[in-house]
DNA sequence: ATGCTTGCAAACAGTTTGCATCTAA
DNA sequence: TTAGATGCAAACTGTTTGCAAGCAT
Protein backbone atom coordinates (compact mmCIF):
# COMPACT_ATOMS: atom_id res chain seq x y z
CA UNK A 1 0.00 0.00 0.00
CA UNK A 2 1.27 3.36 -1.07
CA UNK A 3 1.31 6.48 1.02
CA UNK A 4 -1.43 8.79 -0.10
CA UNK A 5 0.70 11.88 0.29
CA UNK A 6 3.58 12.31 -2.07
CA UNK A 7 6.89 11.86 -0.32
CA UNK A 8 9.15 14.83 -0.76
CA UNK A 9 12.36 13.63 -2.20
CA UNK A 10 15.48 15.46 -1.37
CA UNK A 11 18.67 15.05 -3.29
CA UNK A 12 22.18 15.22 -2.05
CA UNK A 13 23.69 17.67 -4.42
CA UNK A 14 27.26 18.78 -4.22
CA UNK A 15 26.11 22.30 -3.34
CA UNK A 16 23.88 21.14 -0.53
CA UNK A 17 26.71 19.16 0.95
CA UNK A 18 29.04 22.14 0.68
CA UNK A 19 26.60 24.33 2.56
CA UNK A 20 26.13 21.82 5.36
CA UNK A 21 29.89 21.28 5.56
CA UNK A 22 30.47 24.99 5.76
CA UNK A 23 28.12 25.35 8.72
CA UNK A 24 29.63 22.26 10.30
CA UNK A 25 33.16 23.61 10.04
CA UNK A 26 32.49 26.78 11.95
CA UNK A 27 32.19 27.20 15.66
CA UNK A 28 31.04 30.80 15.43
CA UNK A 29 27.61 31.74 14.18
CA UNK A 30 28.01 32.67 10.55
CA UNK A 31 25.64 34.75 8.48
CA UNK A 32 24.33 33.47 5.18
CA UNK A 33 26.99 35.60 3.54
CA UNK A 34 29.74 33.98 5.61
CA UNK A 35 28.55 30.57 4.51
CA UNK A 36 28.36 31.77 0.94
CA UNK A 37 32.00 32.87 1.07
CA UNK A 38 33.10 29.59 2.63
CA UNK A 39 31.27 27.64 -0.02
CA UNK A 40 32.72 29.81 -2.75
CA UNK A 41 36.19 29.05 -1.45
CA UNK A 42 35.56 25.46 -2.47
CA UNK A 43 33.59 26.11 -5.60
CA UNK A 44 33.32 29.58 -7.02
CA UNK A 45 30.39 28.78 -9.22
CA UNK A 46 27.85 28.27 -6.44
CA UNK A 47 25.30 31.07 -6.37
CA UNK A 48 24.08 32.99 -3.41
CA UNK A 49 20.54 31.84 -4.15
CA UNK A 50 21.59 28.23 -3.78
CA UNK A 51 23.22 28.95 -0.45
CA UNK A 52 20.09 30.69 0.82
CA UNK A 53 17.87 27.92 -0.49
CA UNK A 54 19.93 25.24 1.15
CA UNK A 55 20.23 27.13 4.39
CA UNK A 56 16.42 27.30 4.53
CA UNK A 57 16.18 23.70 3.46
CA UNK A 58 18.54 22.48 6.15
CA UNK A 59 16.69 24.60 8.65
CA UNK A 60 13.49 22.85 7.64
CA UNK A 61 15.21 19.51 8.11
CA UNK A 62 16.25 20.67 11.57
CA UNK A 63 19.84 20.02 10.59
CA UNK A 64 20.71 23.60 11.44
CA UNK A 65 19.03 26.42 13.32
CA UNK A 66 18.98 30.11 12.70
CA UNK A 67 19.34 32.87 15.24
CA UNK A 68 17.61 36.10 14.38
CA UNK A 69 20.18 38.76 15.08
CA UNK A 70 20.16 42.40 14.06
CA UNK A 71 21.78 42.63 10.65
CA UNK A 72 20.64 39.22 9.51
CA UNK A 73 20.12 35.62 10.50
CA UNK A 74 22.97 33.65 11.97
CA UNK A 75 23.22 29.93 11.42
CA UNK A 76 24.24 27.21 13.73
CA UNK A 77 24.67 23.47 13.58
CA UNK A 78 21.83 22.08 15.62
CA UNK A 79 23.24 19.80 18.26
CA UNK A 80 20.80 20.73 20.97
CA UNK A 81 18.69 23.70 21.87
CA UNK A 82 20.67 26.42 23.49
CA UNK A 83 20.61 30.14 24.03
CA UNK A 84 22.83 32.76 22.43
CA UNK A 85 24.51 35.95 23.44
CA UNK A 86 24.85 38.77 20.96
CA UNK A 87 27.14 41.76 21.33
CA UNK A 88 25.17 44.97 20.83
CA UNK A 89 28.34 46.73 19.68
CA UNK A 90 29.93 44.43 17.13
CA UNK A 91 27.29 41.80 16.52
CA UNK A 92 29.40 38.85 17.67
CA UNK A 93 27.35 35.85 18.70
CA UNK A 94 28.41 33.14 21.15
CA UNK A 95 26.61 30.34 22.91
CA UNK A 96 25.14 31.11 26.31
CA UNK A 97 25.98 29.14 29.40
CA UNK A 98 22.47 28.56 30.66
CA UNK A 99 20.62 25.32 30.06
CA UNK A 100 17.58 25.20 27.81
CA UNK A 101 14.50 25.31 30.01
CA UNK A 102 12.14 22.80 28.51
CA UNK A 103 9.52 23.27 31.21
CA UNK A 104 9.00 26.86 30.10
CA UNK A 105 7.52 25.61 26.83
CA UNK A 106 4.82 23.70 28.68
CA UNK A 107 4.09 26.63 30.95
CA UNK A 108 3.62 28.97 28.01
CA UNK A 109 1.57 26.43 26.08
CA UNK A 110 -0.79 26.13 29.02
CA UNK A 111 -0.87 29.85 29.59
CA UNK A 112 -1.46 30.96 26.01
CA UNK A 113 -3.13 28.09 24.19
CA UNK A 114 -0.32 28.06 21.64
CA UNK A 115 1.16 24.70 20.66
CA UNK A 116 4.74 25.54 21.58
CA UNK A 117 7.50 23.78 19.70
CA UNK A 118 10.52 25.57 21.10
CA UNK A 119 11.82 28.88 22.35
CA UNK A 120 14.86 30.94 21.60
CA UNK A 121 16.62 33.10 24.12
CA UNK A 122 19.01 35.80 23.07
CA UNK A 123 21.03 37.64 25.65
CA UNK A 124 22.20 41.10 24.79
CA UNK A 125 25.33 42.66 26.10
CA UNK A 126 28.79 43.82 25.27
CA UNK A 127 31.54 41.36 24.50
CA UNK A 128 34.87 41.54 26.33
CA UNK A 129 36.65 43.00 23.31
CA UNK A 130 34.12 45.81 22.91
CA UNK A 131 34.18 46.49 26.64
CA UNK A 132 37.90 47.11 26.25
CA UNK A 133 37.41 49.31 23.25
CA UNK A 134 34.76 51.36 25.04
CA UNK A 135 36.89 51.70 28.17
CA UNK A 136 39.69 53.22 26.07
CA UNK A 137 37.35 55.69 24.42
CA UNK A 138 35.56 56.60 27.65
CA UNK A 139 34.81 60.14 28.74
CA UNK B 1 31.22 73.88 35.57
CA UNK B 2 29.96 72.69 32.23
CA UNK B 3 29.62 69.12 31.13
CA UNK B 4 32.35 68.31 28.69
CA UNK B 5 30.08 66.26 26.46
CA UNK B 6 27.34 68.00 24.56
CA UNK B 7 23.90 67.04 25.81
CA UNK B 8 21.77 65.57 23.10
CA UNK B 9 18.62 67.54 22.89
CA UNK B 10 15.48 65.84 21.79
CA UNK B 11 12.43 67.67 20.67
CA UNK B 12 8.87 66.76 21.22
CA UNK B 13 7.53 67.03 17.76
CA UNK B 14 3.96 66.29 16.84
CA UNK B 15 5.11 63.30 14.78
CA UNK B 16 7.12 61.82 17.61
CA UNK B 17 4.17 62.09 19.92
CA UNK B 18 1.92 60.47 17.35
CA UNK B 19 4.26 57.50 17.03
CA UNK B 20 4.50 56.97 20.76
CA UNK B 21 0.74 57.33 21.11
CA UNK B 22 0.19 54.79 18.37
CA UNK B 23 2.35 52.21 20.13
CA UNK B 24 0.69 53.07 23.43
CA UNK B 25 -2.78 52.55 22.02
CA UNK B 26 -2.19 49.01 20.87
CA UNK B 27 -2.14 45.90 22.95
CA UNK B 28 -0.92 43.69 20.12
CA UNK B 29 2.61 43.89 18.78
CA UNK B 30 2.45 46.07 15.72
CA UNK B 31 4.99 46.24 12.93
CA UNK B 32 6.50 49.54 11.84
CA UNK B 33 3.98 49.52 9.01
CA UNK B 34 1.08 49.09 11.45
CA UNK B 35 2.29 52.09 13.41
CA UNK B 36 2.72 54.04 10.21
CA UNK B 37 -0.88 53.36 9.25
CA UNK B 38 -2.15 54.33 12.69
CA UNK B 39 -0.17 57.54 12.58
CA UNK B 40 -1.41 58.29 9.08
CA UNK B 41 -4.96 57.93 10.31
CA UNK B 42 -4.31 61.01 12.44
CA UNK B 43 -2.12 62.89 10.01
CA UNK B 44 -1.72 61.71 6.47
CA UNK B 45 1.35 63.79 5.82
CA UNK B 46 3.68 61.89 8.15
CA UNK B 47 6.27 59.95 6.21
CA UNK B 48 7.32 56.38 6.70
CA UNK B 49 10.89 57.54 7.30
CA UNK B 50 9.76 59.64 10.23
CA UNK B 51 7.92 56.70 11.74
CA UNK B 52 10.98 54.48 11.40
CA UNK B 53 13.24 57.18 12.79
CA UNK B 54 11.03 57.74 15.79
CA UNK B 55 10.54 54.05 16.41
CA UNK B 56 14.33 53.66 16.57
CA UNK B 57 14.59 56.80 18.64
CA UNK B 58 12.03 55.63 21.19
CA UNK B 59 13.75 52.27 21.28
CA UNK B 60 16.98 54.05 22.12
CA UNK B 61 15.19 55.93 24.88
CA UNK B 62 13.94 52.59 26.18
CA UNK B 63 10.41 53.90 25.84
CA UNK B 64 9.54 50.96 23.62
CA UNK B 65 11.14 47.64 22.76
CA UNK B 66 11.30 45.73 19.56
CA UNK B 67 10.79 42.03 19.08
CA UNK B 68 12.66 40.52 16.16
CA UNK B 69 10.10 38.40 14.41
CA UNK B 70 10.24 36.81 10.98
CA UNK B 71 8.84 39.34 8.52
CA UNK B 72 10.02 42.35 10.46
CA UNK B 73 10.39 43.90 13.87
CA UNK B 74 7.40 44.16 16.17
CA UNK B 75 7.12 46.99 18.63
CA UNK B 76 5.91 47.03 22.13
CA UNK B 77 5.43 49.58 24.86
CA UNK B 78 8.09 48.82 27.41
CA UNK B 79 6.43 48.34 30.75
CA UNK B 80 8.68 45.59 31.96
CA UNK B 81 10.80 42.89 30.44
CA UNK B 82 8.79 39.97 29.28
CA UNK B 83 8.92 37.14 26.81
CA UNK B 84 6.89 36.75 23.62
CA UNK B 85 5.22 33.98 21.72
CA UNK B 86 5.16 34.08 17.94
CA UNK B 87 2.95 31.94 15.74
CA UNK B 88 5.03 30.18 13.10
CA UNK B 89 1.99 30.03 10.82
CA UNK B 90 0.52 33.52 10.82
CA UNK B 91 3.13 35.58 12.63
CA UNK B 92 0.85 36.68 15.46
CA UNK B 93 2.72 37.77 18.56
CA UNK B 94 1.42 37.68 22.12
CA UNK B 95 3.01 38.08 25.51
CA UNK B 96 4.26 34.94 27.21
CA UNK B 97 3.14 33.86 30.62
CA UNK B 98 6.52 33.14 32.14
CA UNK B 99 8.31 35.64 34.35
CA UNK B 100 11.49 37.32 33.20
CA UNK B 101 14.42 35.47 34.73
CA UNK B 102 16.79 38.17 35.86
CA UNK B 103 19.24 35.71 37.42
CA UNK B 104 19.95 34.24 34.01
CA UNK B 105 21.60 37.50 32.96
CA UNK B 106 24.10 37.24 35.79
CA UNK B 107 24.78 33.60 35.05
CA UNK B 108 25.53 34.32 31.41
CA UNK B 109 27.61 37.36 32.26
CA UNK B 110 29.76 35.24 34.53
CA UNK B 111 29.92 32.40 32.04
CA UNK B 112 30.80 34.40 28.96
CA UNK B 113 32.49 37.60 30.10
CA UNK B 114 29.85 39.65 28.30
CA UNK B 115 28.34 42.61 30.13
CA UNK B 116 24.73 41.46 29.83
CA UNK B 117 22.05 44.12 29.78
CA UNK B 118 19.01 41.98 29.10
CA UNK B 119 17.74 38.95 27.29
CA UNK B 120 14.82 38.28 25.02
CA UNK B 121 12.96 35.03 24.88
CA UNK B 122 10.75 34.17 21.96
CA UNK B 123 8.61 31.09 22.08
CA UNK B 124 7.61 29.54 18.80
CA UNK B 125 4.44 27.65 18.25
CA UNK B 126 1.08 27.65 16.59
CA UNK B 127 -1.67 29.93 17.78
CA UNK B 128 -5.13 28.51 18.60
CA UNK B 129 -6.63 29.94 15.41
CA UNK B 130 -4.00 28.35 13.18
CA UNK B 131 -4.30 25.06 15.06
CA UNK B 132 -7.97 25.11 14.08
CA UNK B 133 -7.19 25.96 10.49
CA UNK B 134 -4.62 23.17 10.27
CA UNK B 135 -6.96 20.65 11.85
CA UNK B 136 -9.56 21.40 9.17
CA UNK B 137 -7.05 20.98 6.37
CA UNK B 138 -5.55 17.82 7.82
CA UNK B 139 -5.45 14.65 5.79
C1' DA C 1 13.40 9.85 -18.07
C1' DT C 2 11.65 12.61 -14.19
C1' DG C 3 11.43 16.33 -11.47
C1' DC C 4 14.24 18.26 -7.77
C1' DT C 5 18.10 21.72 -8.02
C1' DT C 6 20.83 25.04 -9.81
C1' DG C 7 22.57 29.73 -11.61
C1' DC C 8 21.42 34.00 -13.10
C1' DA C 9 19.27 38.13 -12.71
C1' DA C 10 15.52 40.60 -11.46
C1' DA C 11 12.22 41.35 -7.88
C1' DC C 12 11.21 42.08 -3.11
C1' DA C 13 10.46 43.66 1.74
C1' DG C 14 11.86 46.17 5.28
C1' DT C 15 14.61 49.80 6.54
C1' DT C 16 17.93 53.60 6.14
C1' DT C 17 19.81 57.87 4.27
C1' DG C 18 20.99 62.45 1.63
C1' DC C 19 19.31 66.71 1.29
C1' DA C 20 16.59 70.78 1.27
C1' DT C 21 13.09 72.55 4.20
C1' DC C 22 10.80 73.19 8.47
C1' DT C 23 10.25 74.04 13.39
C1' DA C 24 10.74 73.48 18.55
C1' DA C 25 13.14 75.66 21.95
C1' DT D 1 18.55 81.76 15.80
C1' DT D 2 19.93 77.17 15.23
C1' DA D 3 20.43 72.50 15.59
C1' DG D 4 17.32 68.77 15.70
C1' DA D 5 13.37 66.84 12.99
C1' DT D 6 10.80 66.18 8.79
C1' DG D 7 9.28 64.65 3.94
C1' DC D 8 10.54 62.87 -0.20
C1' DA D 9 12.74 59.80 -3.00
C1' DA D 10 16.51 57.13 -3.86
C1' DA D 11 19.63 53.86 -1.98
C1' DC D 12 20.60 49.71 0.62
C1' DT D 13 20.68 45.10 2.73
C1' DG D 14 19.31 40.72 3.21
C1' DT D 15 16.54 37.48 1.02
C1' DT D 16 13.37 35.35 -2.33
C1' DT D 17 11.75 34.00 -6.91
C1' DG D 18 10.88 33.02 -12.18
C1' DC D 19 12.82 30.60 -15.54
C1' DA D 20 15.65 27.80 -18.51
C1' DA D 21 19.26 24.50 -18.02
C1' DG D 22 21.48 20.83 -15.22
C1' DC D 23 21.92 16.67 -12.69
C1' DA D 24 20.70 13.07 -8.97
C1' DT D 25 18.04 9.17 -8.76
CSV table of C-alpha atoms in Angstrom, one decimal, chain B residues 5-136:
chain,number,residue,atom,x,y,z
B,5,UNK,CA,30.1,66.3,26.5
B,6,UNK,CA,27.3,68.0,24.6
B,7,UNK,CA,23.9,67.0,25.8
B,8,UNK,CA,21.8,65.6,23.1
B,9,UNK,CA,18.6,67.5,22.9
B,10,UNK,CA,15.5,65.8,21.8
B,11,UNK,CA,12.4,67.7,20.7
B,12,UNK,CA,8.9,66.8,21.2
B,13,UNK,CA,7.5,67.0,17.8
B,14,UNK,CA,4.0,66.3,16.8
B,15,UNK,CA,5.1,63.3,14.8
B,16,UNK,CA,7.1,61.8,17.6
B,17,UNK,CA,4.2,62.1,19.9
B,18,UNK,CA,1.9,60.5,17.3
B,19,UNK,CA,4.3,57.5,17.0
B,20,UNK,CA,4.5,57.0,20.8
B,21,UNK,CA,0.7,57.3,21.1
B,22,UNK,CA,0.2,54.8,18.4
B,23,UNK,CA,2.3,52.2,20.1
B,24,UNK,CA,0.7,53.1,23.4
B,25,UNK,CA,-2.8,52.5,22.0
B,26,UNK,CA,-2.2,49.0,20.9
B,27,UNK,CA,-2.1,45.9,23.0
B,28,UNK,CA,-0.9,43.7,20.1
B,29,UNK,CA,2.6,43.9,18.8
B,30,UNK,CA,2.4,46.1,15.7
B,31,UNK,CA,5.0,46.2,12.9
B,32,UNK,CA,6.5,49.5,11.8
B,33,UNK,CA,4.0,49.5,9.0
B,34,UNK,CA,1.1,49.1,11.4
B,35,UNK,CA,2.3,52.1,13.4
B,36,UNK,CA,2.7,54.0,10.2
B,37,UNK,CA,-0.9,53.4,9.2
B,38,UNK,CA,-2.1,54.3,12.7
B,39,UNK,CA,-0.2,57.5,12.6
B,40,UNK,CA,-1.4,58.3,9.1
B,41,UNK,CA,-5.0,57.9,10.3
B,42,UNK,CA,-4.3,61.0,12.4
B,43,UNK,CA,-2.1,62.9,10.0
B,44,UNK,CA,-1.7,61.7,6.5
B,45,UNK,CA,1.4,63.8,5.8
B,46,UNK,CA,3.7,61.9,8.2
B,47,UNK,CA,6.3,59.9,6.2
B,48,UNK,CA,7.3,56.4,6.7
B,49,UNK,CA,10.9,57.5,7.3
B,50,UNK,CA,9.8,59.6,10.2
B,51,UNK,CA,7.9,56.7,11.7
B,52,UNK,CA,11.0,54.5,11.4
B,53,UNK,CA,13.2,57.2,12.8
B,54,UNK,CA,11.0,57.7,15.8
B,55,UNK,CA,10.5,54.1,16.4
B,56,UNK,CA,14.3,53.7,16.6
B,57,UNK,CA,14.6,56.8,18.6
B,58,UNK,CA,12.0,55.6,21.2
B,59,UNK,CA,13.7,52.3,21.3
B,60,UNK,CA,17.0,54.0,22.1
B,61,UNK,CA,15.2,55.9,24.9
B,62,UNK,CA,13.9,52.6,26.2
B,63,UNK,CA,10.4,53.9,25.8
B,64,UNK,CA,9.5,51.0,23.6
B,65,UNK,CA,11.1,47.6,22.8
B,66,UNK,CA,11.3,45.7,19.6
B,67,UNK,CA,10.8,42.0,19.1
B,68,UNK,CA,12.7,40.5,16.2
B,69,UNK,CA,10.1,38.4,14.4
B,70,UNK,CA,10.2,36.8,11.0
B,71,UNK,CA,8.8,39.3,8.5
B,72,UNK,CA,10.0,42.3,10.5
B,73,UNK,CA,10.4,43.9,13.9
B,74,UNK,CA,7.4,44.2,16.2
B,75,UNK,CA,7.1,47.0,18.6
B,76,UNK,CA,5.9,47.0,22.1
B,77,UNK,CA,5.4,49.6,24.9
B,78,UNK,CA,8.1,48.8,27.4
B,79,UNK,CA,6.4,48.3,30.8
B,80,UNK,CA,8.7,45.6,32.0
B,81,UNK,CA,10.8,42.9,30.4
B,82,UNK,CA,8.8,40.0,29.3
B,83,UNK,CA,8.9,37.1,26.8
B,84,UNK,CA,6.9,36.8,23.6
B,85,UNK,CA,5.2,34.0,21.7
B,86,UNK,CA,5.2,34.1,17.9
B,87,UNK,CA,2.9,31.9,15.7
B,88,UNK,CA,5.0,30.2,13.1
B,89,UNK,CA,2.0,30.0,10.8
B,90,UNK,CA,0.5,33.5,10.8
B,91,UNK,CA,3.1,35.6,12.6
B,92,UNK,CA,0.8,36.7,15.5
B,93,UNK,CA,2.7,37.8,18.6
B,94,UNK,CA,1.4,37.7,22.1
B,95,UNK,CA,3.0,38.1,25.5
B,96,UNK,CA,4.3,34.9,27.2
B,97,UNK,CA,3.1,33.9,30.6
B,98,UNK,CA,6.5,33.1,32.1
B,99,UNK,CA,8.3,35.6,34.3
B,100,UNK,CA,11.5,37.3,33.2
B,101,UNK,CA,14.4,35.5,34.7
B,102,UNK,CA,16.8,38.2,35.9
B,103,UNK,CA,19.2,35.7,37.4
B,104,UNK,CA,19.9,34.2,34.0
B,105,UNK,CA,21.6,37.5,33.0
B,106,UNK,CA,24.1,37.2,35.8
B,107,UNK,CA,24.8,33.6,35.1
B,108,UNK,CA,25.5,34.3,31.4
B,109,UNK,CA,27.6,37.4,32.3
B,110,UNK,CA,29.8,35.2,34.5
B,111,UNK,CA,29.9,32.4,32.0
B,112,UNK,CA,30.8,34.4,29.0
B,113,UNK,CA,32.5,37.6,30.1
B,114,UNK,CA,29.9,39.7,28.3
B,115,UNK,CA,28.3,42.6,30.1
B,116,UNK,CA,24.7,41.5,29.8
B,117,UNK,CA,22.1,44.1,29.8
B,118,UNK,CA,19.0,42.0,29.1
B,119,UNK,CA,17.7,38.9,27.3
B,120,UNK,CA,14.8,38.3,25.0
B,121,UNK,CA,13.0,35.0,24.9
B,122,UNK,CA,10.8,34.2,22.0
B,123,UNK,CA,8.6,31.1,22.1
B,124,UNK,CA,7.6,29.5,18.8
B,125,UNK,CA,4.4,27.6,18.2
B,126,UNK,CA,1.1,27.7,16.6
B,127,UNK,CA,-1.7,29.9,17.8
B,128,UNK,CA,-5.1,28.5,18.6
B,129,UNK,CA,-6.6,29.9,15.4
B,130,UNK,CA,-4.0,28.3,13.2
B,131,UNK,CA,-4.3,25.1,15.1
B,132,UNK,CA,-8.0,25.1,14.1
B,133,UNK,CA,-7.2,26.0,10.5
B,134,UNK,CA,-4.6,23.2,10.3
B,135,UNK,CA,-7.0,20.7,11.8
B,136,UNK,CA,-9.6,21.4,9.2
